Amino acid sequence: MDRINLILDTDMGPDCDDAGALGLLHLLARKADINILAMTHCTSSPYGCGCIDSINRAYGRKDIPVGTL
């Protein structure tokens, strides 16, 4: 089976759904053939990218690029 290349676009903010989805994605990437290429933050919050990067680092993936609008 070919690896699935994935870019996650999220509106990480004050609710927990995006943090949960990001954690779930990291767990699935460990178990399945998912290659996380990058993540994007699609709101004007100045904290979104830092939050995404912190979660990525908690899962040992500081190498994932994070972009914003």
Short mmCIF file of C-alpha atoms in Angstrom, two decimals:
data_model
loop_
_atom_site.label_atom_id
_atom_site.label_comp_id
_atom_site.label_asym_id
_atom_site.label_seq_id
_atom_site.Cartn_x
_atom_site.Cartn_y
_atom_site.Cartn_z
CA MET A 1 0.00 0.00 0.00
CA ASP A 2 1.26 3.48 -0.87
CA ARG A 3 1.79 6.01 1.90
CA ILE A 4 -0.85 8.71 2.15
CA ASN A 5 0.65 12.20 1.99
CA LEU A 6 -1.39 14.59 4.10
CA ILE A 7 -1.47 18.34 4.78
CA LEU A 8 -3.72 19.32 7.69
CA ASP A 9 -5.51 22.68 7.62
CA THR A 10 -6.86 23.70 11.01
CA ASP A 11 -8.46 26.68 12.71
CA MET A 12 -6.76 25.92 16.03
CA GLY A 13 -8.33 28.18 18.61
CA PRO A 14 -10.03 28.28 21.99
CA ASP A 15 -12.02 25.07 21.53
CA CYS A 16 -10.60 21.58 21.90
CA ASP A 17 -11.71 19.88 18.67
CA ASP A 18 -8.64 20.82 16.63
CA ALA A 19 -6.20 19.81 19.37
CA GLY A 20 -7.95 16.45 19.62
CA ALA A 21 -7.90 15.99 15.83
CA LEU A 22 -4.20 16.82 15.73
CA GLY A 23 -3.41 14.31 18.47
CA LEU A 24 -5.48 11.67 16.71
CA LEU A 25 -3.68 12.36 13.43
CA HIS A 26 -0.31 11.82 15.10
CA LEU A 27 -1.45 8.51 16.59
CA LEU A 28 -2.87 7.35 13.25
CA ALA A 29 0.35 8.36 11.46
CA ARG A 30 2.28 6.06 13.81
CA LYS A 31 -0.01 3.10 13.07
CA ALA A 32 -0.85 3.61 9.40
CA ASP A 33 1.00 4.62 6.27
CA ILE A 34 0.36 8.35 6.70
CA ASN A 35 3.06 10.89 5.92
CA ILE A 36 2.29 14.29 7.48
CA LEU A 37 3.81 16.79 5.06
CA ALA A 38 2.77 20.07 6.71
CA MET A 39 0.08 21.84 8.70
CA THR A 40 -1.59 25.18 8.16
CA HIS A 41 -3.42 27.55 10.48
CA CYS A 42 -6.28 29.39 8.79
CA THR A 43 -7.31 32.09 11.26
CA SER A 44 -5.82 35.40 12.36
CA SER A 45 -5.06 34.20 15.89
CA PRO A 46 -1.40 34.88 16.74
CA TYR A 47 -1.28 31.75 18.92
CA GLY A 48 -2.45 29.05 16.51
CA CYS A 49 0.87 28.16 14.87
CA GLY A 50 2.67 28.03 18.21
CA CYS A 51 0.01 25.72 19.60
CA ILE A 52 0.20 23.43 16.57
CA ASP A 53 3.99 23.35 16.78
CA SER A 54 3.85 22.56 20.51
CA ILE A 55 1.52 19.62 19.92
CA ASN A 56 3.72 18.37 17.08
CA ARG A 57 6.77 18.54 19.35
CA ALA A 58 4.92 16.67 22.11
CA TYR A 59 4.47 13.83 19.61
CA GLY A 60 8.15 13.99 18.61
CA ARG A 61 7.53 15.69 15.25
CA LYS A 62 9.28 19.05 15.42
CA ASP A 63 10.14 18.57 11.74
CA ILE A 64 6.62 19.27 10.46
CA PRO A 65 6.38 22.75 8.86
CA VAL A 66 3.54 24.94 10.12
CA GLY A 67 2.22 27.82 8.03
CA THR A 68 -0.38 30.52 8.47
CA LEU A 69 -2.31 33.03 6.38
#
